[in-house]
Amino acid sequence: MSIKQTQLKTIKDFKVRFALDATEENVVTTIHIMNTHLIDKDTALDQSSLGSSDFGIDGWYYDSRTNELFIYQSKLTDSKRLALRGLKDLTTALTYLEKIIVQKVVGRVPTNKSIYNLYIELSKNVDNLKKISFILISPFNPNDLLDASEFNEAETAIRESELFKMLYEKGGRITLDIQEYNFEKSIAPTNKKYTINKLDNSLIRLRN
């Protein structure tokens, strides 16, 4: 199997178009999140780890309607062996989330912008959280990876975690999944625009 040239071109074009100082693997996570959850580019970039110190989390998305947190680990590779290493990274993400959600331990404020944004999102929604989906994304068809021993090992680590037990007691759950990169609907929706009314000669200060 090889990564399709059309997919690589989409990734590289996206990187150049928006002048992103990131690897193709970082960028493909942004594209996947945009297309899967139908969010705009800026939001997806804020939720993609374009750098180091990501604790095994390449991207994330929180669905406030279902109170579900999606955690992504990306492996842009032609090697099944290397792709499956992403499952180990997801167990690292599990440990990090467990410290924040169960043990209430942060240690230090995350330096990675995406992880900091995740930390802020969790601080607001931790009591409402119902489900966490850990997802490995790669160029491979999920059926090519699901039977691997690494998948079973990661599932076991999840079931034996304190985070799993806590959510289970609340009626929630944690799942592990494998998905192929989503290059469909690659044109993300535009940012929302709002009209703000003000008095004549008045000044309104806005956040970024």
Short mmCIF file of C-alpha atoms in Angstrom, two decimals:
data_model
loop_
_atom_site.label_atom_id
_atom_site.label_comp_id
_atom_site.label_asym_id
_atom_site.label_seq_id
_atom_site.Cartn_x
_atom_site.Cartn_y
_atom_site.Cartn_z
CA MET A 1 0.00 0.00 0.00
CA SER A 2 1.23 3.53 -0.65
CA ILE A 3 -0.13 6.91 0.29
CA LYS A 4 -2.03 8.22 -2.70
CA GLN A 5 -0.40 11.12 -4.49
CA THR A 6 -3.71 12.97 -4.53
CA GLN A 7 -3.86 12.78 -0.74
CA LEU A 8 -0.30 14.00 -0.34
CA LYS A 9 -1.00 16.85 -2.74
CA THR A 10 -4.09 17.86 -0.73
CA ILE A 11 -2.03 17.90 2.45
CA LYS A 12 0.87 19.85 0.95
CA ASP A 13 -1.43 22.34 -0.78
CA PHE A 14 -3.27 22.96 2.50
CA LYS A 15 0.03 23.51 4.29
CA VAL A 16 1.29 25.98 1.69
CA ARG A 17 -2.02 27.79 1.29
CA PHE A 18 -2.25 28.68 4.97
CA ALA A 19 1.54 29.01 5.54
CA LEU A 20 1.56 26.39 8.30
CA ASP A 21 4.81 25.67 10.10
CA ALA A 22 3.94 22.02 10.62
CA THR A 23 4.59 18.56 9.23
CA GLU A 24 2.30 16.86 6.71
CA GLU A 25 1.24 14.50 9.50
CA ASN A 26 0.14 17.41 11.68
CA VAL A 27 -1.76 18.97 8.78
CA VAL A 28 -3.62 15.80 7.79
CA THR A 29 -5.06 15.66 11.31
CA THR A 30 -6.46 19.15 10.85
CA ILE A 31 -8.02 18.14 7.52
CA HIS A 32 -9.52 14.99 9.06
CA ILE A 33 -11.09 16.92 11.93
CA MET A 34 -12.51 19.57 9.58
CA ASN A 35 -14.11 17.00 7.30
CA THR A 36 -15.31 14.60 9.99
CA HIS A 37 -16.84 17.13 12.35
CA LEU A 38 -17.65 19.84 9.80
CA ILE A 39 -15.86 22.64 11.59
CA ASP A 40 -14.00 25.58 10.09
CA LYS A 41 -10.27 25.71 9.48
CA ASP A 42 -9.38 27.99 12.38
CA THR A 43 -11.24 25.85 14.91
CA ALA A 44 -9.62 22.67 13.54
CA LEU A 45 -6.16 24.25 13.74
CA ASP A 46 -6.79 25.21 17.37
CA GLN A 47 -7.60 21.55 18.05
CA SER A 48 -4.63 20.04 16.17
CA SER A 49 -1.24 19.63 17.83
CA LEU A 50 1.07 21.49 15.48
CA GLY A 51 4.15 20.86 17.57
CA SER A 52 5.65 18.82 20.39
CA SER A 53 4.50 18.09 23.96
CA ASP A 54 1.16 16.70 22.81
CA PHE A 55 0.96 13.75 25.25
CA GLY A 56 -0.03 11.40 22.42
CA ILE A 57 -2.86 13.68 21.25
CA ASP A 58 -2.53 14.84 17.64
CA GLY A 59 -6.03 16.30 17.55
CA TRP A 60 -9.28 16.49 19.48
CA TYR A 61 -12.90 17.55 19.19
CA TYR A 62 -15.59 17.99 21.85
CA ASP A 63 -19.22 17.56 20.81
CA SER A 64 -21.28 19.63 23.23
CA ARG A 65 -24.53 18.09 21.97
CA THR A 66 -23.58 14.53 22.91
CA ASN A 67 -20.91 15.39 25.50
CA GLU A 68 -18.43 13.20 23.65
CA LEU A 69 -14.70 13.87 23.47
CA PHE A 70 -12.82 12.60 20.41
CA ILE A 71 -9.06 12.07 20.79
CA TYR A 72 -7.03 11.49 17.61
CA GLN A 73 -3.60 10.03 17.00
CA SER A 74 -2.36 10.26 13.41
CA LYS A 75 0.14 8.05 11.57
CA LEU A 76 0.86 9.19 8.02
CA THR A 77 2.83 6.14 6.94
CA ASP A 78 2.86 3.26 4.46
CA SER A 79 3.94 0.84 7.20
CA LYS A 80 1.33 -1.07 9.19
CA ARG A 81 3.87 -1.59 11.95
CA LEU A 82 4.46 2.15 12.31
CA ALA A 83 0.75 2.91 12.05
CA LEU A 84 -0.01 0.52 14.90
CA ARG A 85 2.43 2.40 17.12
CA GLY A 86 -0.25 5.05 17.25
CA LEU A 87 -2.26 2.80 19.56
CA LYS A 88 0.54 3.01 22.12
CA ASP A 89 0.42 6.80 21.78
CA LEU A 90 -3.31 6.69 22.51
CA THR A 91 -2.62 4.90 25.80
CA THR A 92 -0.26 7.79 26.62
CA ALA A 93 -3.17 10.14 25.89
CA LEU A 94 -5.35 8.00 28.18
CA THR A 95 -2.86 8.42 31.03
CA TYR A 96 -2.71 12.19 30.51
CA LEU A 97 -6.49 12.58 30.50
CA GLU A 98 -6.78 10.35 33.55
CA LYS A 99 -4.49 12.69 35.50
CA ILE A 100 -6.62 15.71 34.58
CA ILE A 101 -10.10 14.21 34.86
CA VAL A 102 -9.74 11.62 37.64
CA GLN A 103 -6.73 12.71 39.70
CA LYS A 104 -7.28 16.47 39.11
CA VAL A 105 -3.54 16.87 38.58
CA VAL A 106 -2.20 19.21 35.91
CA GLY A 107 1.45 19.56 36.89
CA ARG A 108 2.06 22.56 34.66
CA VAL A 109 0.03 24.49 32.13
CA PRO A 110 0.39 22.82 28.68
CA THR A 111 2.76 24.65 26.33
CA ASN A 112 1.23 23.07 23.23
CA LYS A 113 -1.58 25.38 22.07
CA SER A 114 -3.93 22.53 21.13
CA ILE A 115 -3.42 20.71 24.43
CA TYR A 116 -3.93 23.97 26.33
CA ASN A 117 -7.21 24.47 24.47
CA LEU A 118 -8.21 20.89 25.36
CA TYR A 119 -7.38 21.56 28.99
CA ILE A 120 -9.61 24.65 28.99
CA GLU A 121 -12.44 22.73 27.26
CA LEU A 122 -12.24 19.93 29.83
CA SER A 123 -12.26 22.40 32.72
CA LYS A 124 -15.64 23.65 31.48
CA ASN A 125 -17.21 20.31 30.54
CA VAL A 126 -15.63 17.64 32.72
CA ASP A 127 -18.81 17.14 34.76
CA ASN A 128 -20.89 16.71 31.60
CA LEU A 129 -18.50 14.34 29.86
CA LYS A 130 -20.28 11.12 28.84
CA LYS A 131 -17.99 9.42 26.35
CA ILE A 132 -14.40 9.49 25.16
CA SER A 133 -13.49 8.03 21.77
CA PHE A 134 -9.80 7.28 21.22
CA ILE A 135 -9.20 7.06 17.47
CA LEU A 136 -6.16 6.09 15.42
CA ILE A 137 -6.24 7.67 11.95
CA SER A 138 -4.00 6.58 9.07
CA PRO A 139 -4.05 5.84 5.32
CA PHE A 140 -5.01 2.21 6.04
CA ASN A 141 -8.43 0.63 5.84
CA PRO A 142 -9.45 -0.07 9.46
CA ASN A 143 -9.97 -3.76 8.64
CA ASP A 144 -6.25 -4.04 7.94
CA LEU A 145 -5.38 -3.06 11.52
CA LEU A 146 -8.23 -4.11 13.81
CA ASP A 147 -7.05 -7.72 14.20
CA ALA A 148 -3.57 -6.72 15.39
CA SER A 149 -2.44 -7.64 18.90
CA GLU A 150 -1.63 -3.96 19.51
CA PHE A 151 -5.34 -3.13 19.25
CA ASN A 152 -6.26 -5.73 21.87
CA GLU A 153 -3.50 -4.47 24.18
CA ALA A 154 -4.75 -0.89 23.89
CA GLU A 155 -8.34 -1.98 24.57
CA THR A 156 -7.18 -3.81 27.69
CA ALA A 157 -5.29 -0.73 28.92
CA ILE A 158 -8.46 1.34 28.48
CA ARG A 159 -10.73 -1.14 30.29
CA GLU A 160 -8.33 -1.36 33.24
CA SER A 161 -7.92 2.40 33.61
CA GLU A 162 -9.37 4.53 36.39
CA LEU A 163 -10.84 6.84 33.76
CA PHE A 164 -12.84 3.96 32.27
CA LYS A 165 -14.17 3.02 35.71
CA MET A 166 -15.13 6.61 36.53
CA LEU A 167 -17.07 7.13 33.30
CA TYR A 168 -18.70 3.70 33.59
CA GLU A 169 -19.99 4.55 37.07
CA LYS A 170 -21.51 7.75 35.62
CA GLY A 171 -23.21 5.78 32.84
CA GLY A 172 -20.59 6.83 30.29
CA ARG A 173 -18.01 4.88 28.33
CA ILE A 174 -14.70 4.89 26.50
CA THR A 175 -14.19 3.37 23.07
CA LEU A 176 -11.21 2.64 20.83
CA ASP A 177 -11.49 2.90 17.06
CA ILE A 178 -9.43 3.03 13.87
CA GLN A 179 -10.36 5.26 10.95
CA GLU A 180 -8.98 6.00 7.51
CA TYR A 181 -8.11 9.62 6.78
CA ASN A 182 -11.18 11.58 5.74
CA PHE A 183 -10.51 13.63 2.61
CA GLU A 184 -14.18 14.02 1.72
CA LYS A 185 -15.94 17.39 1.94
CA SER A 186 -12.52 19.01 2.03
CA ILE A 187 -13.95 22.53 1.68
CA ALA A 188 -14.65 23.50 5.26
CA PRO A 189 -17.57 25.77 6.16
CA THR A 190 -16.74 29.45 6.47
CA ASN A 191 -16.42 31.11 9.83
CA LYS A 192 -19.66 32.41 11.27
CA LYS A 193 -20.26 36.13 10.93
CA TYR A 194 -22.20 38.22 13.40
CA THR A 195 -23.64 41.74 13.24
CA ILE A 196 -22.91 43.95 16.22
CA ASN A 197 -25.00 47.04 16.78
CA LYS A 198 -23.45 49.98 18.59
CA LEU A 199 -24.27 53.56 19.47
CA ASP A 200 -22.91 56.33 17.27
CA ASN A 201 -19.30 57.26 18.02
CA SER A 202 -18.98 54.42 20.51
CA LEU A 203 -16.15 51.91 20.70
CA ILE A 204 -16.56 48.15 21.15
CA ARG A 205 -13.50 46.14 22.18
CA LEU A 206 -13.49 42.55 20.93
CA ARG A 207 -11.37 39.57 21.78
CA ASN A 208 -9.34 38.01 18.97
#
